[in-house]
XYZ file of C-alpha atoms in Angstrom:
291
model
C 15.096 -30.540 -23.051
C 14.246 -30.020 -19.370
C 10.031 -29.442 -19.106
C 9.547 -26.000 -16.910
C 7.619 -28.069 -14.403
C 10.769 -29.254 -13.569
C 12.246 -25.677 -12.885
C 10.758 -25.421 -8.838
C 12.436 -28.416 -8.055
C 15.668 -27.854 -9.507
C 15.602 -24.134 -7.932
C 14.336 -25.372 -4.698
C 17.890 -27.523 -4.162
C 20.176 -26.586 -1.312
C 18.846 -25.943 2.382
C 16.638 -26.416 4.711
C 13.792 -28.662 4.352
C 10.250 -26.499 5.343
C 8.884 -27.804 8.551
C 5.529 -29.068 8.938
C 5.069 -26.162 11.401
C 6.121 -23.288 9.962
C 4.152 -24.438 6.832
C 0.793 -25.078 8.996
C 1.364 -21.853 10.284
C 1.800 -19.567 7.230
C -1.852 -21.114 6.417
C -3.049 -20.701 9.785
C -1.898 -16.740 9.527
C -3.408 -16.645 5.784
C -6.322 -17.423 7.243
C -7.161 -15.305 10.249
C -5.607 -12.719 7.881
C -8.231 -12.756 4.956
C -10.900 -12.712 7.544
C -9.772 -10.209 9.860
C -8.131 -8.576 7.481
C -10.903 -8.381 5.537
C -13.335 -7.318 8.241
C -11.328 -4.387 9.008
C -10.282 -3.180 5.292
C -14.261 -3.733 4.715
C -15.717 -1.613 7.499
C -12.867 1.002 7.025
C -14.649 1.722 3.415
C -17.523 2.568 5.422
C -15.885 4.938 7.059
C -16.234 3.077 10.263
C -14.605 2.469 13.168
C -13.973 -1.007 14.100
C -10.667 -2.692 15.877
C -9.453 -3.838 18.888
C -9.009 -0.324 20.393
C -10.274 2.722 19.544
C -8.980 4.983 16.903
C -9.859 8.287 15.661
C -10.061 7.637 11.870
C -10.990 4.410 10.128
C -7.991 4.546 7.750
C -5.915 2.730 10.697
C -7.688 0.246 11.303
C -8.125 0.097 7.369
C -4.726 0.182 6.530
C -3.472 -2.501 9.015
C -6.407 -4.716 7.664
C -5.423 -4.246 3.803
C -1.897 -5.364 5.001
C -3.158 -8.242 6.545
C -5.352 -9.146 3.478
C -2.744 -8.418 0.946
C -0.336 -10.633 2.232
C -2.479 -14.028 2.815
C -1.652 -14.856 -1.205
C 1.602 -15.025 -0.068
C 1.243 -17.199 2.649
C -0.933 -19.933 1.355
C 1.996 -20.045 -1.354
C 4.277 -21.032 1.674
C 2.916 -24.658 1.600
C 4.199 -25.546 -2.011
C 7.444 -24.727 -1.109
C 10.135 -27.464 -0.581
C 12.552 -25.634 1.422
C 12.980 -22.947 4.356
C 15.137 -20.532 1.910
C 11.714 -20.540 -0.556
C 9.925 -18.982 1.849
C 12.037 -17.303 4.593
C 11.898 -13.810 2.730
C 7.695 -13.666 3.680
C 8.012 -15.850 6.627
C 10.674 -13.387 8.540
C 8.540 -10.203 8.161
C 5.772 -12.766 9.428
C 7.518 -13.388 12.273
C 8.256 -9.143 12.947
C 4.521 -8.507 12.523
C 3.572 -11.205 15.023
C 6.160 -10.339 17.727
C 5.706 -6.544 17.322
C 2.337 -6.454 17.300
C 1.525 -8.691 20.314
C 4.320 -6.333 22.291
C 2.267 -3.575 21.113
C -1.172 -4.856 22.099
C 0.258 -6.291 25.301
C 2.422 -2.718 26.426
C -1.164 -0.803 25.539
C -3.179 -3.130 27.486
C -5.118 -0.189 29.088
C -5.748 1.166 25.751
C -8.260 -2.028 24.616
C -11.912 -2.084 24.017
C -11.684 -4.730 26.632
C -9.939 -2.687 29.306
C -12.015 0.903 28.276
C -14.864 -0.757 27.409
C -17.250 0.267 24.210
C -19.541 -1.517 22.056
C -19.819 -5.567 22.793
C -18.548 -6.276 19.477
C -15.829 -4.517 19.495
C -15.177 -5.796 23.292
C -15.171 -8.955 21.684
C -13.271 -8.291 19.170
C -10.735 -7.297 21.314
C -10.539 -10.259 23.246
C -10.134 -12.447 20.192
C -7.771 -10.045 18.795
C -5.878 -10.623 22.492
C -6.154 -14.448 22.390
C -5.185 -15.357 18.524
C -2.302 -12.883 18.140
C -0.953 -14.553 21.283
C -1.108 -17.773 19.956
C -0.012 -17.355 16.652
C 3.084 -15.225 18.309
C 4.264 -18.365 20.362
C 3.419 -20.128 17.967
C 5.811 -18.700 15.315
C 8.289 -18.066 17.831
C 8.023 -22.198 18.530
C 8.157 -23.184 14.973
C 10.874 -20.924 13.288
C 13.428 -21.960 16.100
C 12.533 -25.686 15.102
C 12.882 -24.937 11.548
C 16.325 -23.406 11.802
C 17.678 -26.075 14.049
C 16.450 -28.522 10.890
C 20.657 -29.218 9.065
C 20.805 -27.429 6.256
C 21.524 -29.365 3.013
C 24.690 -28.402 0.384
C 23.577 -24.611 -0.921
C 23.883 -23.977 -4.480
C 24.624 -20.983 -6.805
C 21.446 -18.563 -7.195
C 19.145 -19.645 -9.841
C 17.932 -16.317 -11.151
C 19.975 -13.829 -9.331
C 18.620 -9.943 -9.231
C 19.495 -7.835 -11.827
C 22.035 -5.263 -10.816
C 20.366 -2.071 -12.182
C 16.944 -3.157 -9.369
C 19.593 -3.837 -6.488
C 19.766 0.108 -5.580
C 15.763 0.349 -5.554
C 15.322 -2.657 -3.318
C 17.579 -1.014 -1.074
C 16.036 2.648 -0.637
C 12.922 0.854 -0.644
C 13.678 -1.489 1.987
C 15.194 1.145 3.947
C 12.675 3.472 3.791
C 9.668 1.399 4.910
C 12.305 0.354 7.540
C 13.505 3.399 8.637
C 9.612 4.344 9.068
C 8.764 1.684 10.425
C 11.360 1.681 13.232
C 10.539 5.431 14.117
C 6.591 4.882 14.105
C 7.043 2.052 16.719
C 9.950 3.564 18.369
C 9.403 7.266 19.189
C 5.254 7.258 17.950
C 4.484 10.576 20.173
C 7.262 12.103 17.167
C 6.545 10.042 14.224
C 2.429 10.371 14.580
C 2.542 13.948 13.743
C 4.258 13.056 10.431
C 1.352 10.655 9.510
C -0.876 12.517 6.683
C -3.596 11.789 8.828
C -5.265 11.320 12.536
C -3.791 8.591 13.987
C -3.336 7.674 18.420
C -0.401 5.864 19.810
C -1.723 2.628 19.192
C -2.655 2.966 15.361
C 1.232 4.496 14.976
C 2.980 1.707 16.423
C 0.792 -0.838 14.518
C 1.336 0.972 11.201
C 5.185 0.978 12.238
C 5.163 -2.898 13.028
C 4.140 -3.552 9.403
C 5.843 -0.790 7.823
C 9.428 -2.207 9.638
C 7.656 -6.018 8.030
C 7.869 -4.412 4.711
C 11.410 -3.141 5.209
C 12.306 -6.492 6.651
C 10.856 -8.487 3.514
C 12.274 -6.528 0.443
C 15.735 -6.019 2.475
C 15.703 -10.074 2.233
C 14.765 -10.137 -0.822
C 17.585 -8.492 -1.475
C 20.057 -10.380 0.779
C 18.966 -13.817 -1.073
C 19.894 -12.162 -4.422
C 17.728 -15.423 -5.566
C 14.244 -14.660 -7.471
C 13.374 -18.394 -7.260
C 13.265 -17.969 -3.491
C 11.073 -15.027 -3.332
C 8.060 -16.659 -4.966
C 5.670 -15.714 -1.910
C 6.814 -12.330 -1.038
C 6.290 -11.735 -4.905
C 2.829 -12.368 -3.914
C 2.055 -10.728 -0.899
C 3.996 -6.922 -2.545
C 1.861 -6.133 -5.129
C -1.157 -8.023 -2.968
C -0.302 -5.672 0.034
C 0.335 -2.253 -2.222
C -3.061 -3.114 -4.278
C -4.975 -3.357 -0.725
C -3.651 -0.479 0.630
C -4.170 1.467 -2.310
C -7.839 0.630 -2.266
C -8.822 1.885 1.291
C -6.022 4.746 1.030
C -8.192 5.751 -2.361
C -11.620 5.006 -0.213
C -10.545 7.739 2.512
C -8.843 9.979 0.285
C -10.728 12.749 1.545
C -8.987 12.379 5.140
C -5.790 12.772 4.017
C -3.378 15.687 3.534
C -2.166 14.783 -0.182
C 0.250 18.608 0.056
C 1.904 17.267 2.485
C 5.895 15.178 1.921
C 4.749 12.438 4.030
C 1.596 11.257 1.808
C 3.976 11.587 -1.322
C 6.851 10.010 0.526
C 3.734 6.851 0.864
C 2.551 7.060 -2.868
C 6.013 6.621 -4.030
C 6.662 3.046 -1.191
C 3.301 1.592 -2.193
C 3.821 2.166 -5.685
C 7.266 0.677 -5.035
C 6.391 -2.240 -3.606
C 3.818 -2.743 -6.432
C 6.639 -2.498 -8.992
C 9.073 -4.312 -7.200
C 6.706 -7.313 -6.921
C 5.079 -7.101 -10.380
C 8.726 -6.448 -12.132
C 10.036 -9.645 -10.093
C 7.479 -11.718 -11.262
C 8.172 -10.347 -15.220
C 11.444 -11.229 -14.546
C 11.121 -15.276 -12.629
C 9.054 -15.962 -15.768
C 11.817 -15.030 -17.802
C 14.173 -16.624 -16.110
C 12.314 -19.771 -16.016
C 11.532 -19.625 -19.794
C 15.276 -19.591 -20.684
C 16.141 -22.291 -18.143
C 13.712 -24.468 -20.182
């Protein structure tokens, strides 16, 4: 009988061998992530301010900080994976929320602690917020071209494909944090007045740069119709809806609950917390009867 330790390798057959770089810099991101993230999902349960630029409620700053914190789980699971397919469903969104946001920050220059000016920290703050993002964007930029110009090895047949009744889910869930996500960054002077709660240019195209992440990552999912290479975006789902939930539960008071849009963003986080908790329910199944 094969031993269910053996059940990552077999899965992980077929592809692309994982680069050193890409796998340094999912840690590298998991990093900065739980303590920036962190920071800002912490001092948003204060009910304070603090980010790069000013906003005018700390849910923003809250929010992008929970979805920074919820996904590091995720990414320090990239380095035990063998293989670029194991980990491209977490490590594409990466890439989205690294691009988009440094476009952001960089089109919005003039809207920076650094170029408005404000408290030193958050001047500071600012400037590191500047400097990192930048780095990690080339970065990633640097390293997933590498990786995909690694030859693939011969693919294989999915090892625990999705089942077909969850297939319809994934895809209005995917396509409505997508959809979002795309009109917050795109047309924000529009899409902020939908937001169930005070938000400035900046904030919106932020939230829409990880809401189009989210889209991006359970779209994938979906796409690789493999459960065996999803194990990190498992992670970072439920990690990201469970952190969001807290400092969306922590400022409850500043949001309209009446309104479609805050029920429209019940019903995604408590998708992506189902989607991720179900697929896990369902790999350990998969890997029981393969054993």
């Amino acid at each position: 009988m094969t031993q269910a330790s053996d059940t990552p390798a077999r899965a992980a057959s077929g592809g692309r061998p994982l680069t050193a770089g890409v796998a340094m810099l999912a840690t590298a991101v998991a990093v900065t992530s739980l303590l920036v993230g962190g920071l800002l999902a912490a001092v948003s349960l204060t009910g304070q301010v603090f980010g790069a630029w000013p906003s005018p409620e700390s849910l923003n700053p809250g929010l992008i900080g929970a979805a920074m914190l919820g996904t590091a789980p995720g990414l320090f699971a990239v380095g035990r994976a063998q293989h670029w397919e194991e980990a491209r469903t977490l490590l594409h969104p990466l890439a989205v929320v690294l691009v988009g946001l440094c476009t952001v920050t960089l089109l919005n220059a003039d809207r920076l602690y650094i170029a408005e000016g404000g408290p030193v920290l958050s001047v500071l703050f600012s400037l590191g917020w500047i400097l990192v993002l930048g780095l990690l964007c080339v970065w990633a930029v640097i390293a997933l071209a590498l990786q995909h110009r690694v030859p693939a090895q011969p693919g294989r047949t999915p090892a625990a494909p999705l089942p077909g009744w969850s297939k319809p889910a994934l895809a209005v869930l995917g396509s409505a944090w997508l959809g979002i996500g795309t009109g917050l960054l795109i047309r924000p002077g529009f899409w902020a007045d939908l937001v169930p709660w005070h938000t400035n240019r900046l904030d919106t195209q932020a939230l829409g740069v990880w809401a189009l992440a989210l889209g991006v990552g359970v779209l994938g999912a979906l796409a690789e119709d493999d459960l065996t290479r999803t194990r990190p975006a498992l992670i970072a789902l439920p990690g990201t809806a469970a952190a969001m939930t807290v400092v969306l539960a922590a400022r409850a008071a500043h949001i309209e609950w009446s309104s479609g849009p805050a029920l429209s963003l019940v019903c995604m986080v408590a998708g992506l917390l189902c989607a991720g908790a179900s697929g896990h329910v369902l790999l350990t199944r998969s890997a029981a009867s393969r054993s």
